[in-house]
Coordinates of C-alpha atoms in Angstrom, one line a residue:
M17 CA -7.8 21.4 -9.2
E18 CA -6.6 18.2 -10.9
S19 CA -5.1 16.6 -7.8
S20 CA -8.1 17.8 -5.7
V21 CA -10.6 16.1 -7.9
A22 CA -8.5 12.9 -7.9
A23 CA -8.3 13.1 -4.1
D24 CA -12.1 13.6 -3.8
L25 CA -12.6 10.5 -6.0
V26 CA -10.3 8.4 -3.9
Q27 CA -12.3 9.5 -0.8
F28 CA -15.6 8.6 -2.6
L29 CA -14.2 5.2 -3.6
N30 CA -13.0 4.4 -0.1
A31 CA -16.4 5.4 1.4
S32 CA -18.3 3.3 -1.2
P33 CA -17.7 -0.4 -0.9
T34 CA -21.2 -1.2 -2.3
A35 CA -23.8 0.5 -4.5
F36 CA -25.8 1.3 -1.4
H37 CA -22.9 3.1 0.2
A38 CA -22.1 4.9 -3.1
V39 CA -25.7 6.3 -3.2
E40 CA -25.4 7.3 0.5
E41 CA -22.2 9.3 -0.3
A42 CA -23.9 10.9 -3.4
K43 CA -26.8 11.9 -1.1
K44 CA -24.5 13.6 1.3
K45 CA -22.8 15.5 -1.5
L46 CA -26.1 16.6 -3.1
I47 CA -27.6 17.7 0.2
S48 CA -24.4 19.7 1.0
A49 CA -24.8 21.3 -2.4
G50 CA -28.4 22.4 -1.7
Y51 CA -30.3 19.6 -3.5
K52 CA -33.5 18.6 -1.8
Q53 CA -34.6 15.0 -1.5
I54 CA -37.9 14.0 -2.8
S55 CA -39.7 10.6 -2.9
E56 CA -41.2 8.7 -5.8
R57 CA -44.0 7.7 -3.5
Q58 CA -45.2 11.3 -3.1
E59 CA -46.4 14.1 -5.4
W60 CA -43.7 16.4 -6.6
D61 CA -44.0 20.1 -6.2
L62 CA -41.2 21.3 -8.2
E63 CA -40.0 24.9 -8.9
A64 CA -37.8 26.4 -11.7
G65 CA -34.3 27.3 -10.4
K66 CA -34.4 24.5 -7.8
K67 CA -32.4 21.3 -7.3
Y68 CA -33.7 17.9 -6.4
F69 CA -32.9 14.2 -6.1
F70 CA -34.5 10.9 -5.4
T71 CA -33.3 7.3 -4.8
R72 CA -34.8 3.9 -5.7
N73 CA -33.9 0.9 -3.6
H74 CA -31.1 3.0 -2.2
S75 CA -28.9 1.7 -5.0
T76 CA -30.0 4.0 -7.8
I77 CA -30.0 7.8 -7.5
V78 CA -31.3 10.5 -9.9
A79 CA -30.4 14.2 -9.3
F80 CA -31.5 17.2 -11.4
A81 CA -31.4 20.9 -11.4
I82 CA -34.2 22.9 -13.1
G83 CA -33.2 25.9 -15.1
E84 CA -34.9 29.2 -14.0
K85 CA -36.1 29.6 -17.6
Y86 CA -37.3 26.0 -18.0
V87 CA -40.7 25.4 -19.4
A88 CA -42.4 22.1 -20.0
G89 CA -41.3 20.6 -23.3
N90 CA -37.7 21.8 -23.1
G91 CA -34.8 19.3 -23.1
F92 CA -33.0 17.2 -20.4
Y93 CA -29.2 17.1 -20.4
I94 CA -28.3 13.8 -18.8
V95 CA -25.1 12.0 -17.7
G96 CA -25.8 8.4 -16.8
A97 CA -23.6 6.0 -15.0
H98 CA -23.9 2.9 -12.8
T99 CA -23.1 2.3 -9.1
D100 CA -22.5 -1.5 -9.1
S101 CA -19.4 -3.5 -9.8
P102 CA -18.7 -7.2 -10.1
C103 CA -18.4 -8.7 -6.7
L104 CA -19.1 -11.7 -4.5
K105 CA -22.5 -11.6 -2.8
V106 CA -23.3 -13.6 0.3
K107 CA -25.8 -16.4 -0.4
P108 CA -29.2 -16.5 1.3
V109 CA -27.9 -19.5 3.2
S110 CA -24.2 -18.8 3.6
K111 CA -23.2 -21.2 6.5
V112 CA -20.3 -23.4 5.2
S113 CA -18.0 -25.5 7.4
K114 CA -15.1 -27.5 5.8
G115 CA -11.8 -28.8 7.0
G116 CA -12.1 -27.1 10.4
F117 CA -12.8 -23.7 8.9
L118 CA -15.9 -21.5 9.0
E119 CA -16.6 -20.2 5.5
V120 CA -19.1 -17.9 3.9
G121 CA -21.0 -19.1 0.9
V122 CA -21.0 -16.5 -1.9
Q123 CA -22.3 -16.1 -5.4
T124 CA -20.7 -14.3 -8.2
Y125 CA -22.2 -11.0 -9.4
G126 CA -21.4 -9.7 -12.8
G127 CA -18.4 -10.7 -15.0
G128 CA -15.6 -10.4 -12.5
L129 CA -11.9 -11.2 -12.9
W130 CA -12.3 -13.8 -10.2
H131 CA -8.7 -14.8 -10.0
T132 CA -8.0 -11.3 -8.6
W133 CA -10.1 -12.0 -5.5
F134 CA -7.7 -14.6 -4.1
D135 CA -5.3 -13.6 -1.3
R136 CA -7.0 -10.3 -0.6
D137 CA -7.9 -9.1 2.9
L138 CA -11.7 -9.1 2.7
S139 CA -14.5 -7.8 4.8
I140 CA -18.3 -7.4 4.6
A141 CA -20.5 -4.5 3.5
G142 CA -24.0 -3.9 2.3
R143 CA -27.3 -3.5 4.0
I144 CA -29.4 -5.3 6.6
I145 CA -33.1 -5.1 7.4
I146 CA -33.7 -4.6 11.1
R147 CA -36.7 -4.7 13.4
E148 CA -37.1 -1.6 15.6
R149 CA -39.4 -1.5 18.6
K150 CA -40.7 1.7 20.1
D151 CA -43.7 2.5 22.3
G152 CA -45.0 -1.1 21.9
S153 CA -45.0 -1.0 18.1
E154 CA -42.6 -2.5 15.5
S155 CA -41.2 -1.0 12.4
Y156 CA -38.6 -2.2 9.8
S157 CA -35.9 -0.3 8.1
H158 CA -32.7 -0.9 6.2
W159 CA -29.3 0.0 7.7
L160 CA -26.0 0.3 5.8
V161 CA -23.2 -1.8 7.4
R162 CA -19.5 -2.1 6.8
I163 CA -16.9 -3.9 8.8
E164 CA -13.7 -2.0 8.4
E165 CA -11.3 -4.7 9.6
P166 CA -10.2 -7.6 7.4
I167 CA -12.3 -10.6 8.6
M168 CA -12.1 -13.0 5.6
R169 CA -9.8 -14.3 2.9
I170 CA -10.0 -16.6 -0.1
P171 CA -6.6 -18.4 0.1
T172 CA -4.9 -19.6 -3.0
L173 CA -3.8 -23.2 -3.1
A174 CA 0.0 -23.4 -2.7
I175 CA 1.9 -24.0 -5.9
H176 CA 3.4 -27.1 -4.4
L177 CA -0.1 -28.7 -4.4
D178 CA -0.9 -27.5 -8.0
R179 CA 2.2 -27.5 -10.1
G180 CA 0.3 -26.5 -13.3
V181 CA -1.3 -23.4 -11.8
N182 CA 0.9 -21.0 -13.8
D183 CA -0.1 -22.7 -17.0
G184 CA -3.6 -21.5 -16.5
F185 CA -5.4 -20.6 -13.2
K186 CA -9.0 -21.6 -13.6
V187 CA -11.4 -20.7 -10.8
N188 CA -14.3 -23.0 -9.9
T189 CA -16.7 -20.2 -8.8
E190 CA -18.8 -22.6 -6.7
S191 CA -16.1 -24.4 -4.7
H192 CA -13.0 -22.1 -4.8
L193 CA -14.5 -18.7 -3.9
A194 CA -15.8 -19.3 -0.4
P195 CA -13.9 -16.8 1.9
V196 CA -12.3 -18.2 5.1
L197 CA -13.9 -16.3 8.0
A198 CA -12.7 -16.4 10.9
T199 CA 12.6 -10.5 9.0
S200 CA 15.0 -9.6 7.0
V201 CA 18.7 -9.9 7.8
K202 CA 18.8 -6.2 8.8
E203 CA 16.0 -6.7 11.3
A204 CA 17.7 -9.9 12.6
K205 CA 20.9 -7.9 13.2
K206 CA 19.0 -5.3 15.2
K207 CA 17.4 -7.9 17.4
L208 CA 20.7 -9.8 18.0
I209 CA 22.7 -6.7 18.8
S210 CA 20.0 -5.4 21.3
A211 CA 20.1 -8.9 22.9
G212 CA 23.9 -8.7 23.5
Y213 CA 25.1 -10.7 20.5
K214 CA 28.5 -9.5 19.1
Q215 CA 29.0 -9.2 15.3
I216 CA 32.0 -10.9 13.9
S217 CA 33.4 -11.2 10.4
E218 CA 34.2 -14.2 8.3
R219 CA 37.1 -12.1 6.9
Q220 CA 38.8 -11.9 10.4
E221 CA 40.1 -14.4 12.9
W222 CA 37.6 -15.4 15.5
D223 CA 38.5 -15.0 19.2
L224 CA 35.6 -16.8 20.8
E225 CA 34.8 -17.4 24.5
A226 CA 32.5 -19.8 26.3
G227 CA 29.4 -18.2 27.6
K228 CA 29.4 -15.5 24.9
K229 CA 27.1 -14.8 22.0
Y230 CA 28.0 -13.9 18.4
F231 CA 26.7 -13.6 14.8
F232 CA 28.0 -13.0 11.3
T233 CA 26.4 -12.3 7.9
R234 CA 27.3 -13.4 4.4
N235 CA 26.2 -11.2 1.5
H236 CA 23.9 -9.5 4.0
S237 CA 21.3 -12.0 3.0
T238 CA 22.4 -14.9 5.2
I239 CA 22.9 -14.6 8.9
V240 CA 24.2 -17.1 11.4
A241 CA 24.0 -16.5 15.2
F242 CA 25.2 -18.7 18.0
A243 CA 25.5 -18.8 21.8
I244 CA 28.3 -20.8 23.3
G245 CA 27.5 -22.7 26.5
E246 CA 29.7 -21.9 29.5
K247 CA 30.6 -25.6 29.8
Y248 CA 31.2 -26.1 26.1
V249 CA 34.4 -27.9 25.0
A250 CA 35.5 -28.6 21.5
G251 CA 33.9 -31.7 20.1
N252 CA 30.5 -31.0 21.8
G253 CA 27.4 -30.6 19.7
F254 CA 25.6 -27.8 17.9
Y255 CA 21.8 -27.4 18.4
I256 CA 20.7 -25.6 15.3
V257 CA 17.4 -24.2 13.8
G258 CA 17.8 -23.4 10.1
A259 CA 15.4 -21.4 8.0
H260 CA 15.6 -19.2 4.9
T261 CA 15.2 -15.5 4.3
D262 CA 14.1 -15.4 0.7
S263 CA 10.6 -15.6 -0.9
P264 CA 9.4 -15.8 -4.5
C265 CA 9.3 -12.3 -6.0
L266 CA 9.9 -10.2 -9.1
K267 CA 13.4 -8.9 -9.3
V268 CA 14.4 -5.9 -11.4
K269 CA 16.4 -6.8 -14.5
P270 CA 19.9 -5.5 -15.1
V271 CA 18.4 -3.4 -17.9
S272 CA 15.0 -2.6 -16.7
K273 CA 14.0 0.4 -18.9
V274 CA 10.8 -0.5 -20.9
S275 CA 8.6 1.9 -22.7
K276 CA 5.4 0.7 -24.4
G277 CA 2.1 2.2 -25.3
G278 CA 2.9 5.6 -23.7
F279 CA 3.8 4.0 -20.4
L280 CA 7.1 3.7 -18.5
E281 CA 7.5 0.1 -17.3
V282 CA 10.1 -1.7 -15.2
G283 CA 11.5 -4.9 -16.6
V284 CA 11.5 -7.7 -14.1
Q285 CA 12.4 -11.4 -13.9
T286 CA 10.7 -14.1 -11.8
Y287 CA 12.5 -15.4 -8.8
G288 CA 11.4 -18.8 -7.4
G289 CA 8.1 -20.6 -8.0
G290 CA 5.7 -17.8 -7.3
L291 CA 1.9 -17.8 -7.8
W292 CA 2.3 -15.0 -10.4
H293 CA -1.4 -14.3 -10.9
T294 CA -1.5 -13.0 -7.4
W295 CA 0.8 -10.2 -8.3
F296 CA -1.7 -8.5 -10.6
D297 CA -3.6 -5.4 -9.4
R298 CA -1.4 -4.9 -6.3
D299 CA 0.0 -1.6 -5.1
L300 CA 3.7 -2.3 -5.6
S301 CA 6.9 -0.6 -4.6
I302 CA 10.7 -1.3 -4.7
A303 CA 13.1 -2.6 -2.0
R304 CA 16.4 -4.4 -1.5
R305 CA 19.9 -2.9 -1.8
I306 CA 22.0 -0.5 -4.0
I307 CA 25.8 -0.2 -4.4
I308 CA 26.7 3.5 -4.0
R309 CA 29.9 5.5 -4.4
E310 CA 30.9 7.6 -1.4
R311 CA 33.4 10.4 -1.5
K312 CA 35.3 11.7 1.5
D313 CA 38.6 13.6 1.9
G314 CA 39.4 13.1 -1.8
S315 CA 39.0 9.3 -1.8
E316 CA 36.3 7.0 -3.0
S317 CA 34.7 4.0 -1.4
Y318 CA 31.8 1.7 -2.2
S319 CA 29.2 0.3 0.1
H320 CA 25.8 -1.3 -0.1
W321 CA 22.7 0.5 1.2
L322 CA 19.4 -1.0 2.0
V323 CA 16.5 0.8 0.3
R324 CA 12.7 0.6 0.6
I325 CA 10.2 3.0 -1.0
E326 CA 7.1 2.8 1.2
E327 CA 4.7 4.4 -1.2
P328 CA 3.0 2.5 -4.1
I329 CA 4.9 3.6 -7.2
M330 CA 4.1 0.7 -9.5
R331 CA 1.3 -1.7 -10.5
I332 CA 0.8 -4.7 -12.9
P333 CA -2.7 -4.1 -14.3
T334 CA -4.9 -7.0 -15.3
L335 CA -6.4 -7.0 -18.8
A336 CA -10.1 -6.1 -18.6
I337 CA -12.5 -9.1 -18.9
H338 CA -14.1 -7.3 -21.9
L339 CA -10.9 -7.8 -23.9
D340 CA -10.3 -11.4 -22.8
R341 CA -13.7 -13.1 -22.4
G342 CA -12.1 -16.5 -21.7
V343 CA -9.9 -15.4 -18.8
N344 CA -12.0 -17.2 -16.2
D345 CA -11.6 -20.4 -18.1
G346 CA -7.9 -20.2 -17.2
F347 CA -5.7 -17.2 -16.5
K348 CA -2.3 -17.9 -17.9
V349 CA 0.5 -15.5 -17.2
N350 CA 3.2 -14.9 -19.8
T351 CA 6.0 -14.1 -17.4
E352 CA 8.0 -12.2 -20.0
S353 CA 5.4 -9.9 -21.4
H354 CA 2.6 -9.7 -18.8
L355 CA 4.5 -9.0 -15.6
A356 CA 6.3 -5.7 -16.2
P357 CA 4.9 -3.2 -13.6
V358 CA 3.7 0.2 -14.8
L359 CA 5.8 3.0 -13.3
A360 CA 4.3 6.1 -15.0
T361 CA 3.0 7.5 -18.2
S362 CA 5.6 8.9 -20.6
V363 CA 3.5 12.1 -21.1
K364 CA 3.8 13.0 -17.4
A365 CA 7.6 12.5 -17.5
E366 CA 7.9 14.6 -20.7
L367 CA 5.8 17.4 -19.3
N368 CA 8.4 17.8 -16.5
K369 CA 5.9 17.2 -13.7
P370 CA 7.4 16.8 -10.1
V371 CA 9.4 13.7 -9.8
A372 CA 7.0 11.9 -7.5
E373 CA 3.8 13.9 -7.2
N374 CA 2.2 10.9 -5.5
V375 CA 4.9 10.3 -2.9
S376 CA 4.6 11.9 0.5
V377 CA 6.9 14.8 1.5
E378 CA 8.4 12.6 4.3
S379 CA 10.1 10.5 1.6
E380 CA 12.2 13.5 0.6
V381 CA 11.5 13.0 -3.1
P382 CA 12.0 16.4 -4.9
T383 CA 8.6 18.1 -5.6
D384 CA 9.9 21.4 -6.8
G385 CA 8.9 20.9 -10.4
K386 CA 12.4 20.3 -11.7
K387 CA 13.0 18.1 -14.7
I388 CA 13.6 14.5 -14.3
K389 CA 17.4 14.4 -14.3
E390 CA 19.1 12.2 -16.8
T391 CA 21.9 10.1 -15.2
K392 CA 24.6 7.9 -16.5
N393 CA 22.4 4.9 -15.8
S394 CA 19.5 6.3 -17.8
P395 CA 20.1 4.1 -20.8
K396 CA 19.5 1.1 -18.6
H397 CA 16.9 2.3 -16.2
H398 CA 14.2 5.0 -16.2
S399 CA 15.6 8.2 -14.7
L400 CA 12.4 8.5 -12.7
L401 CA 13.1 5.2 -10.9
L402 CA 16.7 6.1 -10.2
Q403 CA 15.7 9.5 -8.7
L404 CA 13.1 7.8 -6.5
I405 CA 15.7 5.4 -5.2
A406 CA 18.4 8.1 -4.7
A407 CA 15.9 10.2 -2.7
Q408 CA 15.5 7.4 -0.2
T409 CA 19.3 7.4 0.6
G410 CA 20.1 11.1 0.0
C411 CA 22.7 10.2 -2.6
D412 CA 23.0 11.6 -6.1
P413 CA 21.5 9.3 -8.8
D414 CA 24.9 9.2 -10.5
D415 CA 26.4 7.7 -7.4
I416 CA 24.3 4.6 -7.8
C417 CA 26.8 2.1 -9.2
D418 CA 24.5 -1.0 -9.3
F419 CA 21.6 -2.5 -7.4
E420 CA 19.6 -5.7 -6.6
L421 CA 16.0 -4.6 -6.4
Q422 CA 12.7 -6.4 -6.2
A423 CA 9.1 -5.4 -6.4
C424 CA 7.2 -5.7 -3.1
D425 CA 3.6 -5.3 -2.0
T426 CA 3.0 -2.1 0.0
Q427 CA 0.0 -3.6 2.0
P428 CA 1.3 -4.0 5.6
S429 CA 1.0 -7.3 7.4
T430 CA -2.0 -7.5 9.7
I431 CA -3.6 -9.7 12.4
A432 CA -7.1 -10.4 11.0
G433 CA -10.0 -12.7 10.6
A434 CA -13.4 -12.5 12.4
M435 CA -11.7 -13.8 15.6
N436 CA -8.4 -12.1 15.0
E437 CA -6.9 -15.5 14.6
F438 CA -5.0 -15.2 11.4
I439 CA -1.9 -13.3 10.1
F440 CA -2.3 -12.0 6.5
S441 CA 1.1 -11.1 5.1
G442 CA 3.6 -11.5 2.3
R443 CA 6.7 -13.6 2.8
L444 CA 5.4 -15.8 5.7
D445 CA 7.3 -18.5 3.8
N446 CA 9.7 -18.2 5.3
L447 CA 10.2 -15.1 7.5
C448 CA 7.7 -16.6 9.9
M449 CA 10.0 -19.5 10.7
S450 CA 13.1 -17.1 10.6
F451 CA 11.5 -14.8 13.1
C452 CA 10.3 -17.6 15.5
S453 CA 13.7 -19.4 15.4
L454 CA 15.6 -16.1 16.0
K455 CA 13.3 -15.1 18.9
A456 CA 13.7 -18.6 20.4
L457 CA 17.5 -18.3 20.3
I458 CA 17.5 -14.8 21.8
E459 CA 15.0 -15.7 24.6
S460 CA 16.7 -19.0 25.4
T461 CA 20.0 -17.1 26.0
S462 CA 18.5 -13.9 27.6
S463 CA 19.2 -14.5 31.3
E464 CA 22.7 -14.4 32.9
S465 CA 22.3 -18.1 33.9
S466 CA 20.8 -19.4 30.6
L467 CA 24.2 -20.7 29.3
Q468 CA 25.5 -21.6 32.8
D469 CA 25.0 -25.3 32.4
E470 CA 25.0 -25.5 28.6
T471 CA 27.6 -27.9 27.2
G472 CA 26.8 -27.2 23.5
V473 CA 26.4 -24.3 21.1
R474 CA 22.9 -23.0 20.3
M475 CA 22.6 -21.7 16.8
V476 CA 20.2 -20.2 14.3
A477 CA 21.1 -20.1 10.6
L478 CA 19.0 -18.1 8.1
F479 CA 20.0 -18.8 4.5
D480 CA 19.3 -17.0 1.2
H481 CA 18.4 -18.6 -2.1
E482 CA 16.3 -21.6 -0.8
E483 CA 13.6 -20.8 -3.3
V484 CA 15.9 -21.3 -6.2
G485 CA 17.8 -24.4 -5.0
S486 CA 20.3 -23.0 -2.4
D487 CA 23.2 -23.3 -4.7
S488 CA 25.0 -20.0 -4.1
A489 CA 27.8 -18.6 -1.9
Q490 CA 25.2 -17.7 0.8
G491 CA 22.8 -20.6 0.3
A492 CA 22.4 -23.8 2.4
G493 CA 24.3 -25.6 -0.4
S494 CA 27.4 -23.5 0.2
P495 CA 30.0 -24.3 2.9
V496 CA 28.7 -21.6 5.2
M497 CA 27.3 -24.0 7.8
L498 CA 30.3 -26.3 7.8
D499 CA 32.6 -23.3 7.9
A500 CA 30.8 -22.0 11.0
L501 CA 31.0 -25.3 12.8
S502 CA 34.6 -25.8 11.9
R503 CA 35.7 -22.3 13.0
I504 CA 33.8 -22.4 16.3
T505 CA 35.3 -25.9 17.1
S506 CA 38.9 -24.8 16.1
S507 CA 38.6 -21.7 18.3
F508 CA 38.7 -24.0 21.3
S509 CA 41.0 -26.7 20.0
S510 CA 43.4 -27.2 17.2
D511 CA 42.6 -30.9 17.0
T512 CA 40.9 -31.4 13.6
K513 CA 39.5 -34.8 14.7
L514 CA 37.0 -33.1 17.0
L515 CA 34.8 -31.6 14.2
P516 CA 33.4 -34.9 12.9
K517 CA 32.6 -35.9 16.5
A518 CA 30.9 -32.6 17.1
I519 CA 28.7 -33.0 14.0
Q520 CA 27.6 -36.5 15.1
R521 CA 26.5 -34.9 18.4
S522 CA 24.6 -32.1 16.7
F523 CA 21.0 -31.7 15.6
L524 CA 19.3 -29.5 13.0
V525 CA 15.7 -28.4 13.0
S526 CA 15.0 -27.4 9.4
A527 CA 12.1 -24.9 9.8
D528 CA 10.1 -24.1 6.6
M529 CA 6.4 -23.4 6.4
A530 CA 4.0 -26.3 5.9
H531 CA 0.8 -26.7 3.9
A532 CA -2.3 -26.4 6.0
L533 CA -5.5 -28.2 4.9
H534 CA -7.3 -26.0 2.5
P535 CA -11.1 -26.0 3.0
N536 CA -11.7 -25.4 -0.7
Y537 CA -9.2 -28.0 -2.0
M538 CA -9.4 -30.7 0.6
D539 CA -8.6 -33.5 -1.9
K540 CA -5.0 -32.1 -2.2
H541 CA -4.1 -33.6 1.2
E542 CA -3.6 -37.3 2.1
E543 CA -6.6 -38.3 4.3
N544 CA -4.5 -39.1 7.4
H545 CA -2.1 -36.2 7.1
Q546 CA -4.1 -33.0 7.1
P547 CA -2.3 -30.3 9.1
R548 CA -4.7 -27.9 10.8
M549 CA -4.2 -24.3 11.8
H550 CA -3.8 -23.7 15.6
S551 CA -2.5 -27.3 16.0
G552 CA 1.2 -26.7 16.2
L553 CA 4.3 -27.3 14.2
V554 CA 4.1 -29.9 11.4
I555 CA 6.7 -32.7 11.2
K556 CA 7.3 -33.4 7.5
H557 CA 8.0 -36.9 6.2
N558 CA 9.0 -38.2 2.8
A559 CA 10.1 -41.7 2.0
N560 CA 12.2 -40.4 -0.9
Q561 CA 14.2 -38.0 1.3
R562 CA 12.6 -34.8 0.0
Y563 CA 12.5 -34.1 3.7
A564 CA 15.3 -35.3 6.0
T565 CA 13.1 -36.5 8.9
N566 CA 13.6 -40.0 10.2
A567 CA 12.1 -41.9 13.1
V568 CA 14.8 -40.8 15.6
T569 CA 14.7 -37.1 14.7
S570 CA 10.9 -37.1 14.6
F571 CA 10.9 -38.7 18.1
V572 CA 13.3 -36.1 19.5
F573 CA 11.2 -33.2 18.3
R574 CA 7.9 -34.8 19.3
E575 CA 9.2 -35.7 22.8
I576 CA 10.2 -32.1 23.4
A577 CA 6.7 -31.1 22.5
T578 CA 5.2 -33.7 24.8
K579 CA 7.3 -32.5 27.7
H580 CA 6.2 -28.9 27.3
G581 CA 2.5 -29.6 26.4
L582 CA 2.9 -28.4 22.8
P583 CA 0.8 -29.7 19.9
V584 CA 2.5 -31.3 17.0
Q585 CA 1.3 -32.7 13.6
D586 CA 2.5 -34.9 10.8
F587 CA 2.5 -34.4 7.0
V588 CA 3.2 -36.6 4.0
V589 CA 2.4 -35.6 0.5
R590 CA 0.0 -37.7 -1.5
N591 CA 1.6 -40.5 -3.6
D592 CA 0.1 -39.1 -6.8
M593 CA 1.6 -35.6 -6.3
P594 CA 5.2 -34.3 -6.4
C595 CA 6.8 -33.2 -3.2
G596 CA 8.7 -30.0 -2.5
S597 CA 11.9 -29.9 -0.5
T598 CA 13.8 -27.7 2.0
I599 CA 17.3 -26.9 3.2
G600 CA 16.9 -30.0 5.4
P601 CA 18.1 -32.7 3.0
I602 CA 20.8 -30.3 1.6
L603 CA 22.4 -29.8 5.1
A604 CA 21.8 -33.3 6.2
S605 CA 23.7 -34.7 3.2
G606 CA 26.3 -31.9 3.0
V607 CA 27.2 -31.7 6.7
G608 CA 26.1 -35.1 7.9
I609 CA 24.0 -33.8 10.6
R610 CA 20.8 -35.4 12.1
T611 CA 17.8 -33.4 10.8
V612 CA 14.1 -33.1 11.3
D613 CA 12.0 -31.0 8.8
V614 CA 9.2 -29.0 10.4
G615 CA 7.1 -26.0 9.7
A616 CA 4.1 -24.0 10.8
P617 CA 0.9 -24.6 8.7
Q618 CA -0.1 -21.9 6.3
L619 CA -2.3 -21.3 3.3
S620 CA -1.5 -19.5 0.0
M621 CA 2.2 -20.5 0.1
H622 CA 4.2 -18.6 -2.6
S623 CA 1.4 -16.0 -3.1
I624 CA 2.2 -12.3 -2.8
R625 CA 0.0 -12.4 0.3
E626 CA -0.1 -15.5 2.5
M627 CA -2.0 -16.6 5.6
C628 CA -1.2 -18.4 8.8
A629 CA -2.6 -18.7 12.3
V630 CA -1.7 -16.5 15.3
D631 CA -1.6 -19.5 17.7
D632 CA 0.9 -21.4 15.5
V633 CA 3.4 -18.5 15.7
K634 CA 3.3 -18.9 19.5
H635 CA 3.6 -22.7 19.2
S636 CA 6.6 -22.4 16.9
Y637 CA 8.5 -20.0 19.1
E638 CA 7.8 -22.1 22.2
H639 CA 8.8 -25.3 20.5
F640 CA 12.1 -23.9 19.2
K641 CA 12.9 -22.4 22.5
A642 CA 12.2 -25.7 24.3
F643 CA 14.5 -27.4 21.7
Y644 CA 17.4 -25.2 22.6
E645 CA 16.9 -25.7 26.3
E646 CA 16.1 -29.4 26.3
F647 CA 17.9 -31.1 23.5
S648 CA 21.3 -31.9 25.2
H649 CA 19.5 -33.6 28.1
L650 CA 17.2 -35.6 25.8
D651 CA 20.0 -36.6 23.5
A652 CA 22.0 -38.1 26.3
K653 CA 19.2 -40.7 26.8
I654 CA 19.1 -41.8 23.1
T655 CA 21.1 -44.7 21.9
V656 CA 21.2 -45.5 18.1
D657 CA 24.8 -45.9 16.9
I658 CA 27.4 -47.4 19.3

C-alpha cells in the first residue's frame, strides 16, 4: 500500500504541471470514485449519502460526501490544501528578442527559489481561451495545454564570465529569468575499434606500419589515436586535434560515510570550477570506476571496472525559502557542508528494508528483504552504497578494493528547443569537442584510399584533468603527447634528430568549448567579439597567451573553413575580465608545436546541465575533418620561418 500510494502521487505530480491540470486530475479521480460535478452557477439539489464536487476558475476544487444520517446543523470535517506552487508565469506581452535569441518574458509567481530554475529543461503549460465556431455562431472556452518536449531553457552564465558566482549567486528576476526559446574513453575505444583502429600499450614495444591506425590509453581517462599516412616517413608532421575528457563534478571522498539528522549522506569533494548551485535538487547517481579483486584457479588479480548506476539514488536538497528568506539576495554554497548528497534515511536502513527498493529489477540489486550487509569497507563508506555498486558489476562488496567515483545527473541528454535546435546536456564542456574530433579522425580515415596520399600522421588526443590544471600523469602537462610523437617517429627511424623537425612540421588544434553570447548577460562580451550559436567554431585569441592562437595558426584554420564553406568566428575576453585557458598553451609551450585554440559556442559552461546548438556540432565535425584532409596541402604553401 505504501509504495502504491507513493506511485499514485508521482503519477499525479507528473500529470499536474499547473494548478489547472491538478484540478483536472482531481476531477478525473472524483468522477471515477462516483462523485457528481455540480456548478456554483446553478441551484444545488443535494441528497444525504451522495458525493459531489465543484470547481472555481478551474484552479480550485471542493469535494464533499454527505453522510446518510446528516441533518442541517451538523459539522463539516475538512482537509484543506492548495494547488499552486511558485513558478514563472508568461507575461501578457512576452515577446523578447536579444543577442540573436528569441526569449519569453516571464514574471515570478510566489516566493520561489529562483536559482533552481537555471539550466532546467523547460516547457509551457497552463490554459488558453479559444474561439470556437459552429453553425454560424461563436463561443469561447478554455482549454488546458501542455507541451511535453523541452522547448526552453534559462542558461546560467559561465563561471569564466562571473568568477564570483560561487560567493553568492544573486538572480535579477527581471533580466536573468527569461527562458531561451527556441564520450568517455570507454565510448571512444568502442568507436575506434569498430573503425579498424588497433589498441596498443605504452608498456610494450610499438611495431607500427604506414597506412595503419592505432590508439592507446593512459589511466583509462586519456586516449590518443592516430592514423599513419601511407607515404609517411620519419620527420614528417603530425596533424592533431586535442581536447579533454573531464568536466567539473563532485567526486566521492576516500571516506564518504556521513550520517546527520537521521540521513545517510555521501561525502564529496569539488572537482574543477563548477557552478555548484546548479547541482542542487537534481536526481543524482554514481559513476566512474572501481578496483576489484578477482579470484581464479586459486590466484588473485586486480582490475578496474567501469560502473554506472542508472537510477537516481541521491539528491542534494535545497533549504526551503521559508528557512532562508534572504536566499534570493545571493545563494552562497558552502562546498563542505551543503553539497553532501542524501542517499537514504537511517531508519529505512535500520528497518532492514530491501537494499534498493527504488531501483529497477534490471539493475540486479537484491530486493529479497535481506539485511544490508556490512563489509570491510563499511567504516569508510555506507554499506548501502557499496552494495549498490557491487550489484552493478556482480561482484561481492568485499571484493571492492578501492574506487574513484563521482556524482552524475541522471537526466539524459536531449535535442530540444522550440525548433529542436539545441542540445541540453551535462559535460558538453568538453565531451562535445572530444566527440567531434574523434568522429572527424575516424571519418577522415574510413575509406581504403583515405591514407593513400597522406604524408603525415593524423591524430586525436583526449586528455584528463584539464579542469584542474592538466598537471597529472595523464594530463596535457605530462609527457604523454611528446612520448607519442617520439615513439611514432622512432618506429620508422632511429635518427633522434628527426623528432624536432617533425614537431616543427606539425600543427595542433586545441578544441575546447567557447562562450556563446548570453542574451540575459550581453554586457559580459566585448562588443566586437560576440560568438553566436549556429555560426561555427570560435577562434580564441588572447594577447597574454591564455590561448595559443597567433596570426599564422588563425589563418590556417580560417582558410580551411573558407575552402569548405564553413562559418567561423572570433573571441577575445573583455579587458576588464580575467580569461580562462586551455590545453593549447600547455602543449604549445611543452612540445613546441604550432597551435590554434578553438571551440564550439555554448551557454551555461560548467553547469551540471549545459547548452549548445545542433548546427555547431555539425560545423565542428566538418571543420575538424577538413583540417585532417587539407592541412598538409595548405601548410606547404605557408612560409614563415626559413
